[in-house]
Short mmCIF file of N, CA, C and O and ligand atoms in Angstrom, two decimals:
data_model
loop_
_atom_site.label_atom_id
_atom_site.label_comp_id
_atom_site.label_asym_id
_atom_site.label_seq_id
_atom_site.Cartn_x
_atom_site.Cartn_y
_atom_site.Cartn_z
N MET A 1 -5.22 5.79 -23.24
CA MET A 1 -6.54 5.56 -23.83
C MET A 1 -7.27 4.45 -23.07
O MET A 1 -6.66 3.48 -22.65
N ILE A 2 -8.56 4.65 -22.91
CA ILE A 2 -9.39 3.65 -22.25
C ILE A 2 -10.52 3.27 -23.20
O ILE A 2 -11.14 4.14 -23.81
N ARG A 3 -10.76 1.98 -23.33
CA ARG A 3 -11.91 1.57 -24.12
C ARG A 3 -13.06 1.32 -23.17
O ARG A 3 -12.96 0.54 -22.23
N TYR A 4 -14.14 2.00 -23.41
CA TYR A 4 -15.33 1.78 -22.61
C TYR A 4 -16.35 0.97 -23.39
O TYR A 4 -16.59 1.24 -24.57
N ALA A 5 -16.92 0.01 -22.74
CA ALA A 5 -18.08 -0.68 -23.28
C ALA A 5 -19.28 0.16 -22.84
O ALA A 5 -19.47 0.40 -21.65
N LEU A 6 -20.02 0.64 -23.80
CA LEU A 6 -21.12 1.56 -23.50
C LEU A 6 -22.45 0.94 -23.88
O LEU A 6 -22.52 0.01 -24.68
N ARG A 7 -23.49 1.49 -23.28
CA ARG A 7 -24.84 0.99 -23.55
C ARG A 7 -25.78 2.18 -23.56
O ARG A 7 -25.73 3.03 -22.67
N CYS A 8 -26.61 2.24 -24.56
CA CYS A 8 -27.57 3.34 -24.61
C CYS A 8 -28.87 2.93 -23.94
O CYS A 8 -29.01 1.79 -23.49
N ASP A 9 -29.81 3.87 -23.88
CA ASP A 9 -31.06 3.56 -23.19
C ASP A 9 -31.94 2.61 -24.00
O ASP A 9 -32.99 2.18 -23.52
N GLN A 10 -31.53 2.29 -25.26
CA GLN A 10 -32.26 1.29 -26.04
C GLN A 10 -31.55 -0.07 -25.95
O GLN A 10 -31.81 -0.97 -26.75
N ASP A 11 -30.62 -0.17 -25.01
CA ASP A 11 -29.88 -1.42 -24.80
C ASP A 11 -29.00 -1.83 -25.97
O ASP A 11 -28.76 -3.01 -26.20
N HIS A 12 -28.51 -0.86 -26.72
CA HIS A 12 -27.50 -1.16 -27.73
C HIS A 12 -26.13 -1.10 -27.07
O HIS A 12 -25.80 -0.11 -26.40
N ASP A 13 -25.34 -2.13 -27.27
CA ASP A 13 -23.99 -2.14 -26.72
C ASP A 13 -23.00 -1.72 -27.79
O ASP A 13 -23.09 -2.15 -28.94
N PHE A 14 -22.07 -0.87 -27.42
CA PHE A 14 -21.01 -0.48 -28.34
C PHE A 14 -19.77 -0.06 -27.56
O PHE A 14 -19.85 0.19 -26.35
N ASP A 15 -18.65 -0.01 -28.27
CA ASP A 15 -17.38 0.36 -27.64
C ASP A 15 -16.90 1.69 -28.17
O ASP A 15 -17.09 2.00 -29.35
N MET A 16 -16.27 2.46 -27.30
CA MET A 16 -15.62 3.69 -27.76
C MET A 16 -14.36 3.92 -26.96
O MET A 16 -14.28 3.55 -25.79
N TRP A 17 -13.41 4.58 -27.63
CA TRP A 17 -12.14 4.90 -26.97
C TRP A 17 -12.18 6.34 -26.48
O TRP A 17 -12.65 7.22 -27.18
N PHE A 18 -11.63 6.53 -25.28
CA PHE A 18 -11.52 7.88 -24.74
C PHE A 18 -10.13 8.06 -24.17
O PHE A 18 -9.47 7.08 -23.79
N ALA A 19 -9.70 9.32 -24.12
CA ALA A 19 -8.36 9.59 -23.60
C ALA A 19 -8.23 9.12 -22.16
O ALA A 19 -7.23 8.53 -21.77
N ASP A 20 -9.24 9.39 -21.38
CA ASP A 20 -9.27 8.94 -19.99
C ASP A 20 -10.70 9.03 -19.48
O ASP A 20 -11.60 9.45 -20.22
N SER A 21 -10.90 8.64 -18.24
CA SER A 21 -12.27 8.59 -17.74
C SER A 21 -12.88 9.98 -17.62
O SER A 21 -14.08 10.16 -17.78
N ASP A 22 -12.04 10.98 -17.33
CA ASP A 22 -12.56 12.35 -17.23
C ASP A 22 -13.11 12.82 -18.58
O ASP A 22 -14.14 13.49 -18.64
N THR A 23 -12.39 12.44 -19.65
CA THR A 23 -12.84 12.82 -20.98
C THR A 23 -14.20 12.20 -21.27
O THR A 23 -15.12 12.87 -21.76
N PHE A 24 -14.33 10.91 -20.94
CA PHE A 24 -15.63 10.27 -21.16
C PHE A 24 -16.72 10.98 -20.38
O PHE A 24 -17.78 11.31 -20.92
N ASP A 25 -16.43 11.24 -19.09
CA ASP A 25 -17.45 11.87 -18.24
C ASP A 25 -17.89 13.22 -18.81
O ASP A 25 -19.07 13.53 -18.87
N ALA A 26 -16.89 14.00 -19.26
CA ALA A 26 -17.20 15.33 -19.80
C ALA A 26 -18.02 15.22 -21.08
O ALA A 26 -19.04 15.91 -21.24
N LEU A 27 -17.59 14.33 -21.99
CA LEU A 27 -18.30 14.19 -23.26
C LEU A 27 -19.71 13.64 -23.06
O LEU A 27 -20.67 14.10 -23.68
N ALA A 28 -19.85 12.67 -22.16
CA ALA A 28 -21.16 12.08 -21.91
C ALA A 28 -22.09 13.12 -21.30
O ALA A 28 -23.28 13.20 -21.64
N ARG A 29 -21.53 13.95 -20.39
CA ARG A 29 -22.34 14.96 -19.73
C ARG A 29 -22.85 15.98 -20.74
O ARG A 29 -23.98 16.44 -20.66
N GLU A 30 -22.00 16.32 -21.71
CA GLU A 30 -22.39 17.29 -22.74
C GLU A 30 -23.16 16.63 -23.89
O GLU A 30 -23.41 17.26 -24.91
N LYS A 31 -23.47 15.37 -23.71
CA LYS A 31 -24.22 14.59 -24.72
C LYS A 31 -23.51 14.54 -26.06
O LYS A 31 -24.11 14.61 -27.13
N HIS A 32 -22.17 14.41 -26.00
CA HIS A 32 -21.39 14.24 -27.22
C HIS A 32 -21.10 12.77 -27.50
O HIS A 32 -20.44 12.45 -28.47
N VAL A 33 -21.57 11.91 -26.62
CA VAL A 33 -21.40 10.48 -26.85
C VAL A 33 -22.76 9.94 -27.26
O VAL A 33 -23.73 10.03 -26.51
N SER A 34 -22.83 9.44 -28.47
CA SER A 34 -24.13 8.94 -28.93
C SER A 34 -24.01 7.53 -29.46
O SER A 34 -22.98 7.11 -29.97
N CYS A 35 -25.11 6.82 -29.37
CA CYS A 35 -25.17 5.43 -29.84
C CYS A 35 -25.07 5.40 -31.36
O CYS A 35 -25.79 6.14 -32.04
N PRO A 36 -24.20 4.58 -31.93
CA PRO A 36 -24.07 4.51 -33.40
C PRO A 36 -25.31 3.92 -34.07
O PRO A 36 -25.51 4.12 -35.26
N GLU A 37 -26.14 3.23 -33.31
CA GLU A 37 -27.32 2.60 -33.93
C GLU A 37 -28.54 3.49 -33.89
O GLU A 37 -29.31 3.56 -34.84
N CYS A 38 -28.75 4.18 -32.76
CA CYS A 38 -30.00 4.94 -32.63
C CYS A 38 -29.76 6.41 -32.29
O CYS A 38 -30.70 7.17 -32.10
N ASP A 39 -28.47 6.81 -32.19
CA ASP A 39 -28.12 8.21 -31.90
C ASP A 39 -28.56 8.68 -30.52
O ASP A 39 -28.55 9.87 -30.25
N SER A 40 -28.95 7.78 -29.68
CA SER A 40 -29.32 8.18 -28.33
C SER A 40 -28.07 8.68 -27.60
O SER A 40 -26.98 8.13 -27.75
N THR A 41 -28.24 9.77 -26.86
CA THR A 41 -27.12 10.27 -26.06
C THR A 41 -27.26 9.86 -24.60
O THR A 41 -26.49 10.28 -23.76
N ALA A 42 -28.28 9.05 -24.31
CA ALA A 42 -28.44 8.51 -22.96
C ALA A 42 -27.56 7.27 -22.84
O ALA A 42 -28.02 6.14 -22.90
N VAL A 43 -26.27 7.54 -22.72
CA VAL A 43 -25.29 6.47 -22.79
C VAL A 43 -24.65 6.28 -21.42
O VAL A 43 -24.28 7.24 -20.75
N THR A 44 -24.54 5.03 -21.02
CA THR A 44 -23.86 4.74 -19.75
C THR A 44 -22.76 3.73 -19.99
O THR A 44 -22.80 2.97 -20.96
N LYS A 45 -21.80 3.74 -19.08
CA LYS A 45 -20.73 2.75 -19.14
C LYS A 45 -21.30 1.39 -18.75
O LYS A 45 -21.89 1.24 -17.69
N ALA A 46 -21.12 0.41 -19.61
CA ALA A 46 -21.58 -0.94 -19.27
C ALA A 46 -20.54 -1.57 -18.34
O ALA A 46 -20.86 -2.04 -17.27
N LEU A 47 -19.32 -1.59 -18.79
CA LEU A 47 -18.22 -2.03 -17.94
C LEU A 47 -16.94 -1.49 -18.53
O LEU A 47 -16.90 -1.11 -19.70
N MET A 48 -15.90 -1.45 -17.74
CA MET A 48 -14.67 -0.78 -18.16
C MET A 48 -13.61 -1.73 -18.68
O MET A 48 -12.54 -1.34 -19.03
N ALA A 49 -13.89 -3.02 -18.67
CA ALA A 49 -12.85 -3.99 -19.01
C ALA A 49 -12.75 -4.17 -20.52
O ALA A 49 -13.73 -4.01 -21.23
N PRO A 50 -11.58 -4.50 -21.02
CA PRO A 50 -11.42 -4.72 -22.46
C PRO A 50 -11.94 -6.07 -22.91
O PRO A 50 -11.51 -6.60 -23.91
N GLY A 51 -12.85 -6.65 -22.19
CA GLY A 51 -13.55 -7.82 -22.66
C GLY A 51 -12.83 -9.14 -22.49
O GLY A 51 -13.22 -10.13 -23.08
N VAL A 52 -11.79 -9.18 -21.70
CA VAL A 52 -11.08 -10.45 -21.48
C VAL A 52 -11.77 -11.21 -20.35
O VAL A 52 -12.32 -12.28 -20.55
N ALA A 53 -11.75 -10.60 -19.19
CA ALA A 53 -12.37 -11.24 -18.04
C ALA A 53 -13.70 -10.58 -17.75
O ALA A 53 -13.85 -9.38 -17.88
N LYS A 54 -14.66 -11.38 -17.39
CA LYS A 54 -15.97 -10.83 -17.06
C LYS A 54 -16.06 -10.47 -15.58
O LYS A 54 -17.00 -9.85 -15.15
N SER A 55 -15.03 -10.88 -14.84
CA SER A 55 -15.02 -10.61 -13.40
C SER A 55 -15.01 -9.11 -13.15
O SER A 55 -14.31 -8.36 -13.82
N LYS A 56 -15.80 -8.68 -12.20
CA LYS A 56 -15.83 -7.27 -11.87
C LYS A 56 -14.71 -6.89 -10.92
O LYS A 56 -14.43 -5.72 -10.70
N LYS A 57 -14.09 -7.90 -10.34
CA LYS A 57 -13.01 -7.64 -9.39
C LYS A 57 -11.76 -7.17 -10.14
O LYS A 57 -11.31 -7.86 -11.05
N PRO A 58 -11.23 -6.00 -9.84
CA PRO A 58 -9.99 -5.59 -10.51
C PRO A 58 -8.84 -6.50 -10.10
O PRO A 58 -8.68 -6.82 -8.92
N GLN A 59 -8.09 -6.95 -11.08
CA GLN A 59 -6.98 -7.85 -10.80
C GLN A 59 -5.75 -7.03 -10.40
O GLN A 59 -5.42 -6.05 -11.05
N ALA A 60 -5.09 -7.44 -9.34
CA ALA A 60 -3.87 -6.77 -8.93
C ALA A 60 -2.79 -7.03 -9.97
O ALA A 60 -2.71 -8.11 -10.54
N MET A 61 -2.00 -6.02 -10.25
CA MET A 61 -0.96 -6.15 -11.26
C MET A 61 0.20 -7.02 -10.74
O MET A 61 0.77 -7.80 -11.45
N THR A 62 0.55 -6.85 -9.49
CA THR A 62 1.65 -7.61 -8.90
C THR A 62 1.27 -7.99 -7.48
O THR A 62 0.23 -7.60 -6.98
N ASN A 63 2.13 -8.75 -6.86
CA ASN A 63 1.89 -9.13 -5.48
C ASN A 63 2.57 -8.17 -4.50
O ASN A 63 2.56 -8.39 -3.30
N THR A 64 3.21 -7.15 -5.01
CA THR A 64 3.90 -6.21 -4.14
C THR A 64 2.88 -5.42 -3.33
O THR A 64 1.95 -4.86 -3.91
N PRO A 65 3.05 -5.38 -2.01
CA PRO A 65 2.09 -4.59 -1.23
C PRO A 65 2.17 -3.11 -1.60
O PRO A 65 3.23 -2.62 -1.97
N ALA A 66 1.06 -2.44 -1.51
CA ALA A 66 1.04 -1.01 -1.79
C ALA A 66 1.84 -0.28 -0.71
O ALA A 66 1.96 -0.77 0.41
N PRO A 67 2.40 0.88 -1.06
CA PRO A 67 3.17 1.65 -0.05
C PRO A 67 2.40 1.87 1.23
O PRO A 67 2.95 1.79 2.33
N ARG A 68 1.11 2.10 1.10
CA ARG A 68 0.27 2.31 2.28
C ARG A 68 0.26 1.06 3.16
O ARG A 68 0.30 1.14 4.39
N GLU A 69 0.23 -0.10 2.49
CA GLU A 69 0.22 -1.37 3.21
C GLU A 69 1.55 -1.59 3.92
O GLU A 69 1.58 -2.04 5.07
N ILE A 70 2.64 -1.27 3.24
CA ILE A 70 3.97 -1.42 3.85
C ILE A 70 4.08 -0.50 5.06
O ILE A 70 4.53 -0.92 6.12
N ALA A 71 3.63 0.73 4.90
CA ALA A 71 3.67 1.69 6.01
C ALA A 71 2.88 1.17 7.20
O ALA A 71 3.29 1.30 8.35
N ARG A 72 1.74 0.54 6.91
CA ARG A 72 0.90 0.01 7.97
C ARG A 72 1.61 -1.14 8.69
O ARG A 72 1.59 -1.24 9.92
N MET A 73 2.28 -2.01 7.91
CA MET A 73 2.99 -3.15 8.49
C MET A 73 4.14 -2.66 9.39
O MET A 73 4.36 -3.20 10.48
N ILE A 74 4.86 -1.65 8.90
CA ILE A 74 5.97 -1.09 9.69
C ILE A 74 5.43 -0.49 10.98
O ILE A 74 5.98 -0.70 12.06
N LYS A 75 4.34 0.22 10.85
CA LYS A 75 3.73 0.87 12.00
C LYS A 75 3.30 -0.17 13.04
O LYS A 75 3.52 0.00 14.24
N GLU A 76 2.71 -1.26 12.57
CA GLU A 76 2.28 -2.33 13.47
C GLU A 76 3.47 -2.99 14.15
O GLU A 76 3.43 -3.27 15.35
N TYR A 77 4.52 -3.24 13.36
CA TYR A 77 5.71 -3.88 13.90
C TYR A 77 6.34 -2.97 14.96
O TYR A 77 6.71 -3.42 16.04
N ARG A 78 6.40 -1.69 14.64
CA ARG A 78 6.97 -0.72 15.56
C ARG A 78 6.15 -0.66 16.86
O ARG A 78 6.70 -0.67 17.97
N ALA A 79 4.84 -0.66 16.71
CA ALA A 79 3.96 -0.60 17.88
C ALA A 79 4.16 -1.83 18.75
O ALA A 79 4.18 -1.76 19.98
N LYS A 80 4.34 -3.00 18.09
CA LYS A 80 4.54 -4.26 18.79
C LYS A 80 5.87 -4.21 19.58
O LYS A 80 5.92 -4.59 20.75
N VAL A 81 6.91 -3.73 18.91
CA VAL A 81 8.22 -3.62 19.57
C VAL A 81 8.10 -2.70 20.78
O VAL A 81 8.59 -3.00 21.87
N MET A 82 7.44 -1.56 20.57
CA MET A 82 7.29 -0.58 21.65
C MET A 82 6.51 -1.17 22.83
O MET A 82 6.81 -0.91 23.98
N ALA A 83 5.49 -1.98 22.51
CA ALA A 83 4.64 -2.54 23.56
C ALA A 83 5.34 -3.66 24.32
O ALA A 83 5.10 -3.85 25.51
N GLU A 84 6.21 -4.40 23.63
CA GLU A 84 6.76 -5.62 24.23
C GLU A 84 8.16 -5.46 24.80
O GLU A 84 8.74 -6.40 25.33
N THR A 85 8.75 -4.28 24.65
CA THR A 85 10.11 -4.10 25.13
C THR A 85 10.17 -2.95 26.14
O THR A 85 9.31 -2.09 26.17
N THR A 86 11.21 -2.99 26.95
CA THR A 86 11.43 -1.94 27.92
C THR A 86 12.54 -1.03 27.39
O THR A 86 13.58 -1.50 26.94
N ASP A 87 12.30 0.26 27.46
CA ASP A 87 13.30 1.21 26.98
C ASP A 87 14.38 1.39 28.05
O ASP A 87 14.10 1.85 29.15
N VAL A 88 15.60 1.00 27.72
CA VAL A 88 16.70 1.17 28.68
C VAL A 88 17.65 2.29 28.22
O VAL A 88 18.71 2.48 28.79
N GLY A 89 17.24 2.98 27.17
CA GLY A 89 18.01 4.14 26.72
C GLY A 89 19.44 3.78 26.32
O GLY A 89 19.68 2.77 25.67
N SER A 90 20.37 4.58 26.78
CA SER A 90 21.77 4.41 26.37
C SER A 90 22.44 3.22 27.06
O SER A 90 23.56 2.86 26.72
N LYS A 91 21.74 2.61 28.01
CA LYS A 91 22.30 1.40 28.66
C LYS A 91 22.11 0.16 27.80
O LYS A 91 22.53 -0.94 28.17
N PHE A 92 21.46 0.35 26.65
CA PHE A 92 21.09 -0.79 25.79
C PHE A 92 22.28 -1.70 25.45
O PHE A 92 22.20 -2.91 25.72
N PRO A 93 23.38 -1.16 24.89
CA PRO A 93 24.48 -2.06 24.50
C PRO A 93 25.02 -2.85 25.68
O PRO A 93 25.27 -4.06 25.59
N GLU A 94 25.16 -2.17 26.82
CA GLU A 94 25.69 -2.80 28.04
C GLU A 94 24.75 -3.90 28.54
O GLU A 94 25.18 -5.02 28.85
N GLN A 95 23.44 -3.59 28.56
CA GLN A 95 22.47 -4.56 29.07
C GLN A 95 22.34 -5.76 28.15
O GLN A 95 22.22 -6.90 28.60
N VAL A 96 22.36 -5.49 26.84
CA VAL A 96 22.26 -6.60 25.88
C VAL A 96 23.45 -7.54 26.06
O VAL A 96 23.31 -8.77 26.08
N ARG A 97 24.63 -6.94 26.25
CA ARG A 97 25.85 -7.74 26.43
C ARG A 97 25.78 -8.55 27.73
O ARG A 97 26.13 -9.74 27.75
N ASP A 98 25.29 -7.90 28.79
CA ASP A 98 25.16 -8.60 30.07
C ASP A 98 24.19 -9.78 29.97
O ASP A 98 24.42 -10.84 30.53
N MET A 99 23.11 -9.58 29.20
CA MET A 99 22.14 -10.67 28.99
C MET A 99 22.79 -11.80 28.21
O MET A 99 22.62 -12.97 28.52
N HIS A 100 23.54 -11.41 27.20
CA HIS A 100 24.21 -12.40 26.35
C HIS A 100 25.18 -13.23 27.17
O HIS A 100 25.31 -14.43 26.98
N GLU A 101 25.83 -12.58 28.12
CA GLU A 101 26.82 -13.28 28.93
C GLU A 101 26.21 -13.90 30.18
O GLU A 101 26.92 -14.49 31.00
N GLY A 102 24.89 -13.76 30.34
CA GLY A 102 24.21 -14.41 31.45
C GLY A 102 24.37 -13.69 32.77
O GLY A 102 24.08 -14.24 33.83
N ILE A 103 24.86 -12.47 32.74
CA ILE A 103 25.05 -11.70 33.97
C ILE A 103 23.69 -11.24 34.50
O ILE A 103 23.44 -11.25 35.70
N ILE A 104 22.82 -10.84 33.60
CA ILE A 104 21.46 -10.48 34.02
C ILE A 104 20.47 -11.32 33.21
O ILE A 104 20.83 -11.90 32.19
N ASP A 105 19.23 -11.38 33.72
CA ASP A 105 18.21 -12.20 33.06
C ASP A 105 17.85 -11.63 31.69
O ASP A 105 17.84 -10.41 31.50
N GLN A 106 17.50 -12.55 30.79
CA GLN A 106 17.05 -12.14 29.46
C GLN A 106 15.72 -11.39 29.58
O GLN A 106 14.85 -11.80 30.33
N ALA A 107 15.61 -10.30 28.86
CA ALA A 107 14.36 -9.56 28.83
C ALA A 107 14.33 -8.77 27.53
O ALA A 107 15.37 -8.38 27.01
N PRO A 108 13.15 -8.60 27.00
CA PRO A 108 13.07 -7.80 25.78
C PRO A 108 13.30 -6.32 26.09
O PRO A 108 12.55 -5.72 26.87
N ILE A 109 14.34 -5.78 25.55
CA ILE A 109 14.64 -4.36 25.80
C ILE A 109 14.91 -3.64 24.49
O ILE A 109 15.19 -4.26 23.47
N ARG A 110 14.79 -2.35 24.56
CA ARG A 110 15.17 -1.52 23.42
C ARG A 110 15.91 -0.31 23.97
O ARG A 110 15.87 -0.02 25.18
N GLY A 111 16.63 0.36 23.11
CA GLY A 111 17.35 1.54 23.56
C GLY A 111 18.26 2.03 22.45
O GLY A 111 18.14 1.59 21.30
N GLN A 112 19.13 2.93 22.80
CA GLN A 112 20.01 3.49 21.78
C GLN A 112 21.38 2.80 21.79
O GLN A 112 21.88 2.41 22.84
N ALA A 113 21.92 2.67 20.60
CA ALA A 113 23.29 2.20 20.45
C ALA A 113 23.91 2.99 19.32
O ALA A 113 23.26 3.29 18.33
N THR A 114 25.16 3.36 19.48
CA THR A 114 25.84 4.03 18.38
C THR A 114 26.11 2.98 17.31
O THR A 114 26.09 1.78 17.60
N PRO A 115 26.36 3.40 16.08
CA PRO A 115 26.68 2.42 15.04
C PRO A 115 27.86 1.53 15.44
O PRO A 115 27.85 0.33 15.16
N GLU A 116 28.84 2.09 16.14
CA GLU A 116 30.01 1.31 16.58
C GLU A 116 29.58 0.25 17.59
O GLU A 116 30.01 -0.90 17.53
N GLU A 117 28.75 0.68 18.55
CA GLU A 117 28.27 -0.26 19.57
C GLU A 117 27.45 -1.39 18.94
O GLU A 117 27.61 -2.56 19.28
N ALA A 118 26.59 -1.00 18.01
CA ALA A 118 25.75 -1.99 17.34
C ALA A 118 26.62 -2.99 16.58
O ALA A 118 26.41 -4.20 16.64
N LYS A 119 27.63 -2.47 15.89
CA LYS A 119 28.53 -3.31 15.10
C LYS A 119 29.27 -4.28 16.03
O LYS A 119 29.39 -5.47 15.74
N SER A 120 29.73 -3.76 17.15
CA SER A 120 30.46 -4.56 18.12
C SER A 120 29.59 -5.69 18.67
O SER A 120 30.04 -6.83 18.83
N LEU A 121 28.31 -5.38 18.95
CA LEU A 121 27.38 -6.40 19.46
C LEU A 121 27.18 -7.50 18.42
O LEU A 121 27.23 -8.69 18.74
N VAL A 122 26.96 -7.09 17.17
CA VAL A 122 26.72 -8.06 16.11
C VAL A 122 27.96 -8.94 15.92
O VAL A 122 27.86 -10.16 15.74
N GLU A 123 29.14 -8.31 16.00
CA GLU A 123 30.39 -9.06 15.85
C GLU A 123 30.57 -10.10 16.96
O GLU A 123 31.19 -11.13 16.76
N ASP A 124 30.01 -9.80 18.11
CA ASP A 124 30.09 -10.74 19.22
C ASP A 124 28.97 -11.78 19.18
O ASP A 124 28.75 -12.52 20.13
N GLY A 125 28.22 -11.79 18.07
CA GLY A 125 27.18 -12.80 17.90
C GLY A 125 25.90 -12.47 18.64
O GLY A 125 25.08 -13.35 18.91
N ILE A 126 25.73 -11.22 19.00
CA ILE A 126 24.51 -10.81 19.71
C ILE A 126 23.56 -10.22 18.67
O ILE A 126 23.91 -9.28 17.97
N SER A 127 22.38 -10.84 18.59
CA SER A 127 21.46 -10.36 17.56
C SER A 127 20.65 -9.18 18.08
O SER A 127 20.02 -9.26 19.13
N ILE A 128 20.71 -8.12 17.35
CA ILE A 128 19.91 -6.94 17.66
C ILE A 128 19.19 -6.53 16.39
O ILE A 128 19.62 -6.87 15.29
N LEU A 129 18.07 -5.89 16.56
CA LEU A 129 17.28 -5.45 15.41
C LEU A 129 17.00 -3.97 15.54
O LEU A 129 16.69 -3.48 16.63
N PRO A 130 17.12 -3.26 14.43
CA PRO A 130 16.76 -1.85 14.49
C PRO A 130 15.25 -1.68 14.64
O PRO A 130 14.48 -2.44 14.05
N VAL A 131 14.83 -0.75 15.44
CA VAL A 131 13.41 -0.41 15.53
C VAL A 131 13.13 0.51 14.35
O VAL A 131 13.83 1.50 14.15
N PRO A 132 12.12 0.17 13.54
CA PRO A 132 11.86 1.04 12.38
C PRO A 132 11.42 2.44 12.83
O PRO A 132 10.76 2.57 13.85
N PRO A 133 11.85 3.43 12.08
CA PRO A 133 11.42 4.79 12.43
C PRO A 133 9.93 4.96 12.23
O PRO A 133 9.29 4.20 11.50
N GLU A 134 9.39 5.93 12.91
CA GLU A 134 7.97 6.26 12.76
C GLU A 134 7.70 6.58 11.29
O GLU A 134 8.36 7.43 10.73
N PRO A 135 6.76 5.87 10.66
CA PRO A 135 6.49 6.20 9.26
C PRO A 135 5.84 7.59 9.15
O PRO A 135 5.22 8.05 10.10
N PRO A 136 6.04 8.23 8.00
CA PRO A 136 5.43 9.56 7.84
C PRO A 136 3.92 9.47 7.96
O PRO A 136 3.32 8.48 7.59
N LYS A 137 3.34 10.50 8.52
CA LYS A 137 1.89 10.54 8.70
C LYS A 137 1.20 10.53 7.35
O LYS A 137 1.64 11.16 6.40
N GLU A 138 0.09 9.76 7.29
CA GLU A 138 -0.69 9.75 6.07
C GLU A 138 -1.54 11.01 5.98
O GLU A 138 -2.05 11.47 6.97
N ASN A 139 -1.68 11.48 4.77
CA ASN A 139 -2.49 12.67 4.58
C ASN A 139 -3.95 12.29 4.43
O ASN A 139 -4.28 11.38 3.75
ZN1 ZN B 201 -28.82 2.80 -29.23
#
């Protein structure tokens, strides 16, 4: 249920409850919503808030980013990783180890590692990060 603050064309303010916004729209369109004071059916929504805050800005319920926002962040992070690293493919575990041991110069690289190889690298104190998968395309 939604409570709408309504106003007629004579500037009478009143409240009414509707199942949802579609119901209000349908009833108002068919002129089934009338002002209790003057019976005018020229009724418009004054505001949709239950009268607590006068701010027109909708308040976020939580600080959790929306799924779309998370997908965007992952996409950006992935793009950054792709732009800043060199793909060494299956040589990744070997090259990372060589860098760790100072055999070759440090460089940002990415590539494939089997779960065993990744585990072995982490156990040897070599920090590696998974590249996030491509997020699903937005419709
Ligand atoms: Zn009225």
